[in-house]
Amino acid sequence: MLDFVQQLVSGVALGCVYGLIALGFVLVYKATEVVNFAQGDLMMLGGFFAFTFIGMMGLNYWVGFAGAVAAMALFGMVAERVVVRPILGYPQFSIIMATIGLGYFLRSIAGMIWGTDDLKIETPFSQGVLRVGSLVLAHDKLSVIAATVILCTLLWLFFNKTTLGTAMRASSENMLAAYYMGIPVKRVVSIVWAISAAVATCAGVLLAPITFIHSNVGLALGLKAFPAAVLGGFGSIPGAVVGGVLIGVIESMAGFYLAEGWKDVAPYIVLLAVLLLKPEGLFGLHVRKKV
Amino acid sequence: MDAAVTPDIILKLSNIESYYGPIMAIRGISLEVPRGRIVTLLGANGAGKTTVLKTISGILDPQKGAIEFMGRPIQRMEADRIVRLGLSHVPEGREVFPFLSVRENLMMGAYPRRDRDGVAEDIERVYGYFPRLKERINQPAGQLSGGEQQMLAIGRALMNRPTLLLLDEPSLGLSPILVKEIFTIIRRVNEEQGMSILLVEQNAKVALETAHYGYVLEIGRIVMNDSCDRLMHSQDIQEFYLGAKEAGARGERRWKKKKTWR
Ligand SMILES: Nc1ncnc2c1ncn2[C@@H]1O[C@H](COP(=O)(O)OP(=O)(O)O)[C@@H](O)[C@H]1O
Ligand SMILES: [Mg+2]
């Protein structure tokens, strides 16, 4: 039972990271119908920024964290402007190739700048544990879960209670109508990329005590986050997070209870099963949106 | 009725040409909307009516010609800036935000505005025009009926408190009773708020009854323009647009088309 709870917490924590990356996929997809395959690499880059600010420059953890988020938000806007906007309107695969290319580019640049060693950030959550009876839960895992809950709450409030957030939903539902309303759609898309890069950075920094930062970490996690987004019904924000948590928990349980090898396969088996029964994903919408 | 003595032109198009790629959809159009007037633009399916409206609201840039809105040139201006100047567009097919609530849809119409009190006042005014919307305030717009969605699309545009309202076929797909209801509101908005309106329609009868002045568009060109009273009695209009039978070979083709309009 103790093992089970501990595996569950690890799984949920890892799943939260998948969920946050998946959230980035979904935000960008909903706004522009672009699948950004560099989403995981944005997370990786955010981790390196945080490492630079905290590990190399010696800034306070929270200051460095905020700095990395701000820098990556800006980077997300620039990436959209330079890589994606010029080819919007061309066939999907051109855009997909462009984001895959952006991912390659970011991994190579990161390797050149920060080297290929595994790096580590000292965080306030790196060491401590929470004991509940004989149950021992590491602070690093709990911090990921808590941060994900806070982040999702903030995003929910932003998208549902602010005019700008509502305008973002409006633009993603019907871009032409958004133009008719006088919503500056291009600026809205920029902000969506900024948010999705910022959320990815949060995932990267939160992950730092659990996994090392390495130029390939984003690729590996992106490949897990993508099925998470599909599982949740690509296009649903709560679905992305739930999908991420499910994949994290399944992976963690399979790794502990099943024979070697099942850990990486199990999430995909569940994904295939769900897609066969409910092709639109768990939270998918039946109504196709207009562009 | 004082617009006749005040030669105040809200919108002026001069020799506008618009293209879809290499295809010329608008072939040199000039028209005017005077202050406080309803002007209608009639024409069969594919004549270019929607294209004219898209060109005015900046969704499409004209290749040639000039557009003046309240004396200011607006051709080539970004769509969101034109909206901010006080020009709102109710697009063909309503184009509501399906997953946003009725209230959120209306608030999006007020997106450029910062005066909260004025917005609150206008939302009540819209509910006054369309009481059915008030009953469905928290429902997603996608769940409304076609007529209710048309009311929402018009109400949403009114939330910008525009000087000029562009309406693209508000009667499309609606029952005669709903058409009557909606056009009564259009007339009220014009009379009570003095709002200038450019009304695009295929339903010539209701458009000519509602508007003051009319233009007839055919394959990208204006072929006729006059006061609605006179247009209503013109023989061509009677034959081709009001459904009086018997016409030449050309008219017959159009008559067939007309049957497919509705
Ligand atoms: N997006 C488009 N791409 C290419 N041609 C178009 C497009 N939209 C309309 N057209 C063409 O332009 C002409 C005018 O269309 P439109 O303005 O929609 O007419 P109307 O609103 O009077 O029915 C038609 O011949 C139509 O086929
Ligand atoms: Mg049309």
XYZ file of C-alpha atoms and ligand atoms in Angstrom:
581
model
C 0.000 0.000 0.000
C 2.815 2.381 0.915
C 4.568 1.478 -2.282
C 1.402 2.108 -4.195
C 0.927 5.607 -2.747
C 4.553 6.456 -3.346
C 4.388 5.281 -6.942
C 1.176 7.187 -7.367
C 2.751 10.422 -6.164
C 5.810 9.943 -8.400
C 3.531 9.154 -11.327
C 1.330 12.167 -10.748
C 4.396 14.438 -10.409
C 5.928 13.179 -13.639
C 2.494 13.331 -15.263
C 2.139 16.962 -14.227
C 5.283 17.750 -16.201
C 3.877 15.891 -19.219
C 0.624 17.755 -18.674
C 2.302 21.159 -18.637
C 4.124 20.438 -21.887
C 0.912 19.049 -23.375
C -0.836 22.233 -22.287
C 1.606 24.164 -24.446
C 0.821 21.928 -27.438
C -2.880 22.491 -26.918
C -2.757 26.271 -26.386
C -0.821 26.827 -29.586
C -2.915 24.337 -31.518
C -6.176 25.893 -30.426
C -5.009 29.380 -31.325
C -3.460 28.660 -34.714
C -3.990 24.983 -35.638
C -0.230 24.593 -35.548
C 1.237 21.581 -33.763
C 4.460 22.855 -32.266
C 6.831 19.896 -32.138
C 9.478 22.087 -30.504
C 7.347 22.401 -27.363
C 9.553 19.980 -25.385
C 12.645 21.851 -26.510
C 11.202 25.101 -25.234
C 11.006 23.364 -21.865
C 14.637 22.278 -22.205
C 15.741 25.791 -23.102
C 13.813 27.196 -20.147
C 15.664 24.768 -17.875
C 19.011 25.955 -19.246
C 18.034 29.603 -18.781
C 17.162 28.859 -15.163
C 20.470 27.001 -14.762
C 22.319 30.038 -16.138
C 20.571 32.434 -13.799
C 20.648 30.245 -10.676
C 23.588 27.868 -11.097
C 26.034 30.095 -13.001
C 25.094 33.632 -11.960
C 24.145 32.641 -8.437
C 20.790 34.408 -8.382
C 18.158 33.505 -5.834
C 16.074 30.491 -6.953
C 12.811 32.423 -7.291
C 14.438 35.356 -9.052
C 16.160 33.008 -11.474
C 12.916 31.083 -11.992
C 10.996 34.280 -12.793
C 13.819 35.488 -15.050
C 13.798 32.238 -17.019
C 10.016 32.367 -17.425
C 10.134 35.974 -18.639
C 13.030 35.317 -21.022
C 11.292 32.270 -22.475
C 7.976 34.088 -22.867
C 9.826 36.590 -25.013
C 11.582 33.762 -26.845
C 8.223 32.102 -27.565
C 6.946 35.316 -29.174
C 10.066 35.661 -31.287
C 9.902 32.017 -32.379
C 6.314 32.466 -33.523
C 7.133 35.666 -35.367
C 10.262 34.350 -37.094
C 9.563 30.654 -37.670
C 5.799 30.146 -37.822
C 4.042 33.317 -38.961
C 5.815 33.585 -42.323
C 4.579 30.128 -43.362
C 1.073 30.250 -41.897
C -1.448 29.384 -44.580
C 0.895 26.935 -46.288
C 0.221 23.190 -46.015
C 0.315 21.727 -42.517
C 3.399 19.626 -43.143
C 5.488 22.697 -43.994
C 4.619 24.152 -40.627
C 5.203 20.855 -38.857
C 8.621 20.577 -40.502
C 9.419 24.117 -39.438
C 8.684 23.365 -35.795
C 10.615 20.085 -35.965
C 13.482 22.067 -37.474
C 13.220 24.625 -34.693
C 13.505 21.773 -32.180
C 16.688 20.437 -33.839
C 18.110 23.922 -33.922
C 17.421 24.539 -30.245
C 18.963 21.202 -29.209
C 22.152 21.873 -31.172
C 22.483 25.427 -29.913
C 21.882 24.314 -26.331
C 24.555 21.622 -26.751
C 27.033 24.204 -28.042
C 26.351 26.744 -25.328
C 25.878 24.584 -22.244
C 27.740 21.440 -23.316
C 26.465 17.892 -23.161
C 26.973 17.135 -19.457
C 23.988 16.557 -17.219
C 23.385 19.749 -15.261
C 21.600 20.224 -11.997
C 19.907 23.158 -10.303
C 19.871 23.412 -6.519
C 16.321 24.201 -5.519
C 14.544 24.708 -2.188
C 12.800 21.397 -2.940
C 15.855 19.301 -3.801
C 16.381 17.705 -0.398
C 13.426 17.726 1.959
C 10.834 15.035 2.494
C 7.363 14.998 3.934
C 6.653 12.176 6.376
C 3.101 11.059 6.947
C 3.251 8.111 9.310
C 5.627 5.741 7.579
C 4.991 7.290 4.182
C 7.892 9.360 2.840
C 7.201 11.849 0.048
C 9.970 13.897 -1.523
C 9.488 17.666 -1.653
C 10.639 17.836 -5.260
C 7.704 15.668 -6.374
C 5.182 17.448 -4.208
C 6.373 20.842 -5.435
C 5.702 19.832 -9.033
C 2.167 18.800 -8.177
C 1.458 21.937 -6.149
C 2.901 24.204 -8.827
C 0.834 22.503 -11.525
C -2.351 23.003 -9.529
C -1.524 26.686 -8.977
C -0.569 27.223 -12.608
C -3.725 25.564 -13.913
C -5.879 27.639 -11.572
C -4.224 30.840 -12.750
C -4.647 29.848 -16.400
C -8.287 28.949 -15.822
C -8.941 32.333 -14.214
C -7.109 34.093 -17.018
C -9.008 32.338 -19.805
C -12.429 32.585 -18.182
C -12.435 35.794 -16.166
C -10.384 38.305 -18.144
C -11.272 40.051 -21.376
C -7.928 39.199 -22.976
C -8.293 35.534 -22.005
C -11.824 35.427 -23.410
C -10.567 37.104 -26.591
C -7.976 34.313 -26.884
C -10.686 31.667 -26.668
C -12.749 33.638 -29.160
C -9.854 33.867 -31.628
C -9.227 30.150 -31.378
C -12.901 29.340 -31.978
C -13.364 31.614 -34.967
C -10.411 33.664 -36.094
C -12.278 35.550 -38.810
C -15.017 36.629 -36.403
C -12.320 37.763 -33.982
C -11.010 40.096 -36.676
C -14.552 41.427 -37.131
C -14.681 42.201 -33.399
C -11.542 44.320 -33.567
C -9.514 41.779 -31.596
C -5.843 42.172 -32.612
C -5.550 38.527 -33.574
C -1.840 38.570 -34.416
C -0.957 40.012 -31.042
C -3.196 37.441 -29.389
C -1.326 34.637 -31.153
C 1.988 36.124 -29.958
C 0.731 36.098 -26.408
C -0.434 32.496 -26.728
C 3.098 31.476 -27.755
C 4.508 33.469 -24.853
C 2.209 31.692 -22.402
C 2.953 28.278 -23.834
C 6.722 28.852 -23.638
C 6.347 30.206 -20.097
C 4.346 27.157 -19.005
C 6.942 24.869 -20.603
C 9.679 26.710 -18.683
C 7.840 26.187 -15.411
C 7.763 22.474 -16.251
C 11.483 22.500 -17.043
C 12.498 24.247 -13.830
C 10.220 22.136 -11.653
C 11.634 19.027 -13.249
C 15.226 20.071 -12.613
C 15.626 18.395 -9.211
C 14.017 15.170 -10.492
C 15.801 14.729 -13.820
C 18.981 16.398 -14.991
C 18.922 19.172 -17.550
C 20.346 18.001 -20.844
C 19.873 19.181 -24.406
C 17.846 16.059 -25.242
C 15.542 16.117 -22.232
C 12.900 18.089 -24.108
C 12.760 15.645 -26.998
C 12.219 12.680 -24.684
C 9.541 14.408 -22.631
C 7.887 15.930 -25.667
C 7.372 12.421 -27.031
C 5.464 11.571 -23.848
C 3.571 14.836 -23.685
C 2.255 14.524 -27.210
C 0.268 11.347 -26.475
C -0.904 13.035 -23.284
C -2.420 15.829 -25.354
C -4.014 13.308 -27.744
C -5.358 11.241 -24.852
C -7.017 14.322 -23.387
C -8.558 15.170 -26.739
C -6.189 17.487 -28.577
C -7.641 20.932 -28.073
C -8.911 20.559 -24.520
C -6.922 22.344 -21.815
C -8.124 20.293 -18.835
C -7.797 17.242 -21.068
C -4.091 17.927 -21.594
C -3.375 17.971 -17.884
C -5.555 14.929 -17.127
C -3.972 13.085 -20.060
C -0.506 13.948 -18.782
C -1.255 12.749 -15.268
C -2.774 9.512 -16.589
C 0.283 8.777 -18.701
C 2.601 9.587 -15.809
C 0.714 7.327 -13.400
C 0.442 4.440 -15.856
C 4.135 4.698 -16.612
C 5.074 4.788 -12.976
C 2.808 1.862 -12.008
C 3.896 -0.252 -14.966
C 7.534 0.402 -14.093
C 6.999 -0.765 -10.544
C 4.563 -3.655 -10.837
C 5.206 -5.072 -14.300
C 8.192 -6.716 -15.891
C 10.964 -4.636 -17.357
C 10.028 -3.000 -20.654
C 6.343 -2.442 -19.918
C 7.049 1.009 -18.459
C 7.406 2.718 -21.819
C 4.857 0.615 -23.684
C 1.974 0.715 -21.218
C 1.027 4.370 -21.774
C 0.756 3.757 -25.512
C -1.391 0.659 -25.040
C -3.796 2.703 -22.931
C -3.685 5.514 -25.490
C -4.548 3.140 -28.341
C -7.364 1.591 -26.326
C -8.854 4.984 -25.507
C -8.605 6.153 -29.114
C -10.355 3.008 -30.343
C -13.245 3.520 -27.941
C -13.357 7.314 -28.049
C -11.448 8.617 -31.090
C -11.885 12.253 -30.092
C -9.999 11.642 -26.816
C -11.280 11.858 -23.274
C -12.234 15.530 -23.349
C -12.527 15.956 -27.107
C -15.196 18.180 -28.579
C -17.501 16.770 -31.207
C -18.140 20.087 -32.900
C -15.501 20.975 -35.415
C -14.347 24.523 -35.127
C -14.488 27.049 -37.924
C -11.424 28.890 -39.088
C -34.991 62.667 -42.828
C -32.630 65.596 -42.467
C -29.832 63.563 -44.024
C -31.050 64.858 -47.370
C -30.140 68.422 -46.446
C -26.928 67.499 -44.594
C -24.681 66.096 -47.322
C -22.748 64.208 -44.727
C -21.164 61.089 -46.193
C -20.196 58.388 -43.664
C -18.770 55.911 -46.161
C -17.519 56.526 -49.661
C -16.116 53.914 -52.030
C -14.425 55.140 -55.208
C -13.563 52.737 -58.024
C -12.781 49.799 -55.780
C -11.227 46.681 -57.360
C -10.685 43.525 -55.292
C -9.142 40.207 -56.253
C -9.045 36.644 -54.978
C -5.624 35.687 -56.285
C -5.847 36.334 -60.027
C -9.661 36.464 -60.025
C -11.168 39.922 -60.117
C -14.254 39.791 -57.900
C -15.007 43.519 -57.669
C -14.664 45.487 -60.896
C -14.580 49.149 -59.998
C -17.334 49.956 -57.546
C -18.309 53.378 -56.232
C -20.971 53.878 -53.615
C -21.915 56.134 -50.716
C -23.645 55.766 -47.388
C -25.004 59.093 -46.073
C -25.252 59.771 -42.333
C -28.248 58.177 -40.650
C -29.341 56.264 -43.758
C -29.867 52.612 -44.571
C -28.325 51.794 -47.926
C -28.846 48.368 -49.434
C -26.646 46.472 -51.838
C -28.628 43.882 -53.781
C -27.409 41.130 -56.044
C -27.631 37.442 -56.834
C -25.433 34.760 -55.326
C -21.796 35.313 -56.337
C -22.317 38.910 -57.473
C -19.616 40.097 -55.045
C -21.665 41.561 -52.195
C -19.730 39.835 -49.426
C -16.466 40.773 -51.088
C -17.459 44.456 -51.035
C -18.134 44.275 -47.290
C -14.893 42.389 -46.600
C -12.989 45.014 -48.536
C -14.595 47.805 -46.507
C -13.825 46.201 -43.151
C -10.197 45.488 -44.036
C -10.350 41.686 -44.220
C -9.422 42.048 -47.870
C -7.250 44.810 -49.319
C -8.495 46.427 -52.524
C -6.072 46.418 -55.442
C -7.282 49.807 -56.624
C -9.539 52.604 -55.475
C -10.215 54.486 -52.271
C -12.409 53.925 -49.235
C -13.220 56.835 -46.958
C -14.878 56.342 -43.602
C -15.981 59.639 -42.059
C -13.547 61.455 -44.286
C -10.607 59.215 -43.374
C -8.991 56.877 -45.920
C -9.189 53.313 -44.562
C -8.116 51.154 -47.496
C -5.119 49.021 -46.406
C -5.762 49.743 -42.731
C -5.673 46.708 -40.365
C -9.122 45.262 -39.650
C -8.933 45.816 -35.901
C -8.124 49.511 -36.337
C -11.109 50.005 -38.628
C -13.370 48.468 -35.985
C -11.934 50.912 -33.461
C -12.888 53.827 -35.712
C -16.535 52.788 -35.308
C -17.296 50.414 -38.162
C -18.821 47.041 -37.253
C -19.482 44.109 -39.549
C -22.120 41.403 -39.068
C -20.696 38.678 -41.311
C -22.590 36.344 -43.602
C -23.516 33.162 -41.752
C -23.428 34.875 -38.334
C -20.014 33.567 -37.266
C -20.743 33.576 -33.544
C -18.189 32.098 -31.118
C -19.862 28.707 -30.557
C -18.362 27.758 -27.186
C -18.525 31.228 -25.669
C -21.694 32.112 -23.783
C -24.156 34.631 -25.183
C -22.873 37.187 -22.709
C -19.232 36.520 -23.598
C -20.054 36.863 -27.288
C -21.587 40.264 -26.626
C -18.600 41.301 -24.528
C -16.292 40.398 -27.408
C -18.251 42.874 -29.517
C -17.222 45.517 -27.002
C -13.568 44.404 -27.044
C -12.148 47.754 -28.273
C -14.031 49.730 -25.628
C -12.765 50.715 -22.197
C -15.840 52.556 -20.832
C -17.383 49.921 -18.539
C -20.499 51.952 -17.774
C -21.267 52.536 -21.431
C -20.761 48.835 -22.163
C -23.128 47.846 -19.339
C -25.704 50.284 -20.715
C -25.363 48.922 -24.251
C -25.678 45.300 -23.180
C -29.030 46.181 -21.591
C -30.041 47.979 -24.764
C -29.208 44.863 -26.813
C -31.265 42.711 -24.425
C -34.046 45.259 -24.938
C -33.912 44.753 -28.709
C -33.591 40.968 -28.398
C -35.232 39.751 -25.168
C -34.593 36.133 -26.221
C -30.873 36.658 -25.821
C -31.367 37.692 -22.220
C -33.094 34.390 -21.511
C -30.064 32.532 -22.831
C -27.356 34.702 -21.353
C -25.202 31.817 -20.064
C -25.789 29.347 -22.890
C -23.025 28.621 -25.389
C -23.859 30.456 -28.613
C -23.519 27.221 -30.597
C -26.688 25.939 -28.925
C -28.865 28.820 -30.118
C -31.247 28.516 -33.071
C -30.332 30.156 -36.373
C -32.534 33.157 -35.707
C -31.141 33.631 -32.218
C -27.613 33.405 -33.571
C -28.437 36.128 -36.091
C -29.783 38.283 -33.250
C -26.598 37.608 -31.303
C -24.418 38.501 -34.284
C -26.247 41.815 -34.698
C -26.256 42.520 -30.946
C -22.548 41.731 -30.777
C -21.810 44.275 -33.502
C -23.981 46.895 -31.764
C -21.839 46.468 -28.629
C -19.116 48.425 -30.387
C -21.546 51.377 -30.611
C -20.580 51.771 -34.269
C -21.181 54.788 -36.483
C -21.657 52.448 -39.437
C -23.049 48.930 -39.350
C -22.391 46.476 -42.199
C -24.975 43.686 -42.417
C -24.353 40.699 -44.688
C -27.592 38.868 -45.533
C -29.242 38.896 -42.125
C -32.287 37.137 -43.618
C -30.309 34.094 -44.801
C -31.972 30.847 -43.808
C -34.585 32.423 -41.533
C -38.354 31.972 -41.509
C -40.432 34.916 -42.818
C -41.602 35.740 -39.289
C -38.032 35.925 -37.980
C -36.966 37.989 -40.980
C -39.702 40.457 -40.165
C -38.699 40.579 -36.524
C -35.037 41.169 -37.299
C -35.693 43.833 -39.911
C -37.979 45.677 -37.523
C -35.048 45.869 -35.105
C -32.694 46.999 -37.866
C -35.065 49.855 -38.644
C -35.384 50.718 -34.950
C -31.611 50.811 -34.491
C -31.391 53.168 -37.440
C -34.179 55.434 -36.232
C -33.448 55.448 -32.494
C -29.668 55.653 -32.625
C -29.290 57.341 -35.984
C -26.911 54.568 -36.960
C -25.911 54.424 -40.639
C -26.295 50.963 -42.126
C -25.036 49.240 -45.258
C -27.322 46.257 -45.789
C -26.403 43.446 -48.179
C -29.312 41.232 -49.233
C -30.563 38.724 -51.762
C -34.047 39.120 -50.342
C -34.772 42.240 -52.397
C -38.310 42.713 -51.130
C -37.512 43.100 -47.464
C -34.327 45.046 -48.200
C -36.125 47.587 -50.407
C -38.850 47.975 -47.790
C -36.277 48.672 -45.101
C -33.626 50.790 -46.798
C -33.676 54.346 -48.147
C -31.364 53.920 -51.089
C -30.221 50.917 -53.078
C -27.479 49.694 -55.391
C -27.728 46.613 -57.581
C -24.578 44.588 -58.059
C -24.036 42.169 -60.922
C -20.799 40.229 -61.417
C -18.687 42.766 -59.570
C -20.242 45.913 -61.056
C -22.973 48.321 -59.983
C -25.642 48.145 -62.689
C -28.324 50.303 -61.099
C -28.739 52.689 -58.188
C -31.684 54.744 -57.029
C -33.961 55.424 -54.088
C -35.658 52.276 -52.847
C -39.097 53.585 -53.794
C -38.064 53.923 -57.398
C -36.094 50.670 -57.448
C -39.137 48.834 -56.162
C -41.107 50.018 -59.162
C -38.374 49.505 -61.738
C -39.210 46.816 -64.220
C -35.851 45.040 -64.075
C -36.013 44.776 -60.328
C -39.575 43.487 -60.496
C -38.603 40.852 -63.009
C -35.306 39.627 -61.699
C -35.374 40.315 -57.987
C -38.988 40.472 -56.889
C -39.987 37.380 -58.781
C -42.467 38.775 -61.324
C -42.519 36.021 -63.951
C -41.388 36.073 -67.566
C -37.924 37.143 -68.580
C -35.432 36.780 -71.402
C -32.875 33.986 -71.673
C -30.536 35.823 -69.369
C -33.251 36.467 -66.854
C -34.353 32.863 -66.937
C -30.934 31.733 -65.919
C -31.047 34.083 -63.007
C -34.538 33.052 -62.114
C -33.313 29.460 -61.771
C -30.563 30.670 -59.545
C -33.005 32.643 -57.512
C -34.947 29.522 -56.699
C -31.844 28.036 -55.189
C -31.244 31.063 -53.023
C -33.846 30.008 -50.586
N -12.265 32.990 -50.863
C -12.512 33.074 -52.176
N -11.578 32.663 -53.078
C -11.814 32.751 -54.405
N -12.921 33.249 -54.938
C -13.886 33.686 -54.112
C -13.733 33.628 -52.681
N -14.840 34.126 -52.108
C -15.659 34.478 -53.134
N -15.086 34.224 -54.324
C -15.692 34.515 -55.644
O -15.902 35.904 -55.747
C -17.151 36.169 -56.316
C -17.979 37.030 -55.397
O -18.278 36.301 -54.218
P -19.088 36.899 -53.001
O -18.564 38.243 -52.692
O -19.068 35.905 -51.912
O -20.554 37.025 -53.600
P -21.937 37.245 -52.877
O -21.696 37.621 -51.466
O -22.604 38.341 -53.662
O -22.700 35.970 -52.992
C -17.786 34.822 -56.620
O -17.566 34.540 -57.976
C -17.053 33.854 -55.754
O -16.955 32.598 -56.375
Mg -22.320 36.719 -49.793
